[in-house]
mmCIF file with all atom_site columns, C-alpha atoms in Angstrom:
data_model
loop_
_atom_site.group_PDB
_atom_site.id
_atom_site.type_symbol
_atom_site.label_atom_id
_atom_site.label_alt_id
_atom_site.label_comp_id
_atom_site.label_asym_id
_atom_site.label_entity_id
_atom_site.label_seq_id
_atom_site.pdbx_PDB_ins_code
_atom_site.Cartn_x
_atom_site.Cartn_y
_atom_site.Cartn_z
_atom_site.occupancy
_atom_site.B_iso_or_equiv
_atom_site.pdbx_formal_charge
_atom_site.auth_seq_id
_atom_site.auth_comp_id
_atom_site.auth_asym_id
_atom_site.auth_atom_id
_atom_site.pdbx_PDB_model_num
ATOM 1  C CA . MET A 1 1  ? 0.000   0.000   0.000  1.00 59.00 ? 24 MET A CA 1
ATOM 2  C CA . SER A 1 2  ? 1.082   3.519   -0.536 1.00 81.00 ? 25 SER A CA 1
ATOM 3  C CA . GLU A 1 3  ? 1.872   5.852   2.331  1.00 86.00 ? 26 GLU A CA 1
ATOM 4  C CA . PRO A 1 4  ? -1.435  7.838   2.138  1.00 90.00 ? 27 PRO A CA 1
ATOM 5  C CA . ALA A 1 5  ? -3.479  4.621   1.947  1.00 90.00 ? 28 ALA A CA 1
ATOM 6  C CA . ASP A 1 6  ? -1.706  3.185   5.010  1.00 91.00 ? 29 ASP A CA 1
ATOM 7  C CA . ARG A 1 7  ? -2.223  6.427   6.890  1.00 92.00 ? 30 ARG A CA 1
ATOM 8  C CA . MET A 1 8  ? -5.922  6.470   5.989  1.00 92.00 ? 31 MET A CA 1
ATOM 9  C CA . ARG A 1 9  ? -6.378  2.819   7.028  1.00 87.00 ? 32 ARG A CA 1
ATOM 10 C CA . ARG A 1 10 ? -4.715  3.500   10.391 1.00 88.00 ? 33 ARG A CA 1
ATOM 11 C CA . ARG A 1 11 ? -6.904  6.574   10.908 1.00 91.00 ? 34 ARG A CA 1
ATOM 12 C CA . ILE A 1 12 ? -10.073 4.610   10.122 1.00 89.00 ? 35 ILE A CA 1
ATOM 13 C CA . GLU A 1 13 ? -9.006  1.843   12.534 1.00 86.00 ? 36 GLU A CA 1
ATOM 14 C CA . GLU A 1 14 ? -8.344  4.521   15.165 1.00 89.00 ? 37 GLU A CA 1
ATOM 15 C CA . ILE A 1 15 ? -11.885 5.826   14.800 1.00 91.00 ? 38 ILE A CA 1
ATOM 16 C CA . PHE A 1 16 ? -13.881 2.639   14.247 1.00 88.00 ? 39 PHE A CA 1
ATOM 17 C CA . GLY A 1 17 ? -11.627 -0.055  15.703 1.00 84.00 ? 40 GLY A CA 1
ATOM 18 C CA . ASP A 1 18 ? -10.313 -3.157  14.001 1.00 75.00 ? 41 ASP A CA 1
ATOM 19 C CA . ASP A 1 19 ? -12.235 -4.673  11.143 1.00 71.00 ? 42 ASP A CA 1
ATOM 20 C CA . PRO A 1 20 ? -12.687 -8.358  12.035 1.00 73.00 ? 43 PRO A CA 1
ATOM 21 C CA . SER A 1 21 ? -11.768 -10.888 9.384  1.00 74.00 ? 44 SER A CA 1
ATOM 22 C CA . THR A 1 22 ? -15.061 -12.720 10.001 1.00 77.00 ? 45 THR A CA 1
ATOM 23 C CA . THR A 1 23 ? -18.433 -11.623 11.305 1.00 77.00 ? 46 THR A CA 1
ATOM 24 C CA . ALA A 1 24 ? -20.338 -13.265 14.142 1.00 74.00 ? 47 ALA A CA 1
ATOM 25 C CA . ASP A 1 25 ? -22.681 -15.109 11.776 1.00 75.00 ? 48 ASP A CA 1
ATOM 26 C CA . GLU A 1 26 ? -19.758 -16.620 9.865  1.00 78.00 ? 49 GLU A CA 1
ATOM 27 C CA . ARG A 1 27 ? -18.261 -18.181 12.997 1.00 76.00 ? 50 ARG A CA 1
ATOM 28 C CA . ALA A 1 28 ? -19.235 -21.603 14.316 1.00 73.00 ? 51 ALA A CA 1
ATOM 29 C CA . ASP A 1 29 ? -19.242 -20.564 18.002 1.00 67.00 ? 52 ASP A CA 1
ATOM 30 C CA . TYR A 1 30 ? -22.819 -19.287 18.180 1.00 57.00 ? 53 TYR A CA 1
ATOM 31 C CA . GLY A 1 31 ? -23.228 -20.444 21.764 1.00 52.00 ? 54 GLY A CA 1
ATOM 32 C CA . ALA A 1 32 ? -26.224 -21.236 23.908 1.00 52.00 ? 55 ALA A CA 1
ATOM 33 C CA . ALA A 1 33 ? -28.368 -18.327 22.692 1.00 57.00 ? 56 ALA A CA 1
ATOM 34 C CA . ASP A 1 34 ? -28.458 -19.737 19.172 1.00 52.00 ? 57 ASP A CA 1
ATOM 35 C CA . GLU A 1 35 ? -29.293 -23.223 20.423 1.00 54.00 ? 58 GLU A CA 1
ATOM 36 C CA . ARG A 1 36 ? -32.097 -21.811 22.565 1.00 55.00 ? 59 ARG A CA 1
ATOM 37 C CA . ASP A 1 37 ? -33.545 -19.785 19.683 1.00 58.00 ? 60 ASP A CA 1
ATOM 38 C CA . SER A 1 38 ? -33.395 -22.701 17.261 1.00 68.00 ? 61 SER A CA 1
ATOM 39 C CA . ALA A 1 39 ? -36.091 -24.455 19.324 1.00 77.00 ? 62 ALA A CA 1
ATOM 40 C CA . ASP A 1 40 ? -38.523 -21.587 18.609 1.00 83.00 ? 63 ASP A CA 1
ATOM 41 C CA . PRO A 1 41 ? -37.230 -19.264 15.882 1.00 82.00 ? 64 PRO A CA 1
ATOM 42 C CA . ASP A 1 42 ? -40.277 -16.949 16.259 1.00 87.00 ? 65 ASP A CA 1
ATOM 43 C CA . ARG A 1 43 ? -39.825 -16.502 20.023 1.00 87.00 ? 66 ARG A CA 1
ATOM 44 C CA . TRP A 1 44 ? -38.443 -12.973 19.751 1.00 86.00 ? 67 TRP A CA 1
ATOM 45 C CA . PHE A 1 45 ? -41.338 -11.911 17.529 1.00 88.00 ? 68 PHE A CA 1
ATOM 46 C CA . THR A 1 46 ? -44.002 -13.339 19.839 1.00 87.00 ? 69 THR A CA 1
ATOM 47 C CA . GLU A 1 47 ? -42.384 -11.801 22.930 1.00 88.00 ? 70 GLU A CA 1
ATOM 48 C CA . ASN A 1 48 ? -42.155 -8.399  21.245 1.00 89.00 ? 71 ASN A CA 1
ATOM 49 C CA . ARG A 1 49 ? -45.538 -8.382  19.507 1.00 91.00 ? 72 ARG A CA 1
ATOM 50 C CA . PRO A 1 50 ? -47.206 -4.951  19.781 1.00 90.00 ? 73 PRO A CA 1
ATOM 51 C CA . PRO A 1 51 ? -50.469 -4.948  21.784 1.00 89.00 ? 74 PRO A CA 1
ATOM 52 C CA . HIS A 1 52 ? -52.506 -3.784  18.786 1.00 90.00 ? 75 HIS A CA 1
ATOM 53 C CA . HIS A 1 53 ? -51.628 -7.043  16.989 1.00 85.00 ? 76 HIS A CA 1
ATOM 54 C CA . GLY A 1 54 ? -53.442 -9.197  19.539 1.00 77.00 ? 77 GLY A CA 1
ATOM 55 C CA . GLY A 1 55 ? -51.862 -11.775 21.530 1.00 62.00 ? 78 GLY A CA 1
#
């Protein structure tokens, strides 16, 4: 990389932090929360249903 590009990359990392090489959904270590939600994938939606939608 050229000097200005390196400087810009370092400045962006300073502001926003490191850019991970993988995102959370690409990793295999989802943990217990994912296992719990796989039993009822609509759980979040039913728990957060607005009152005007019945329920």
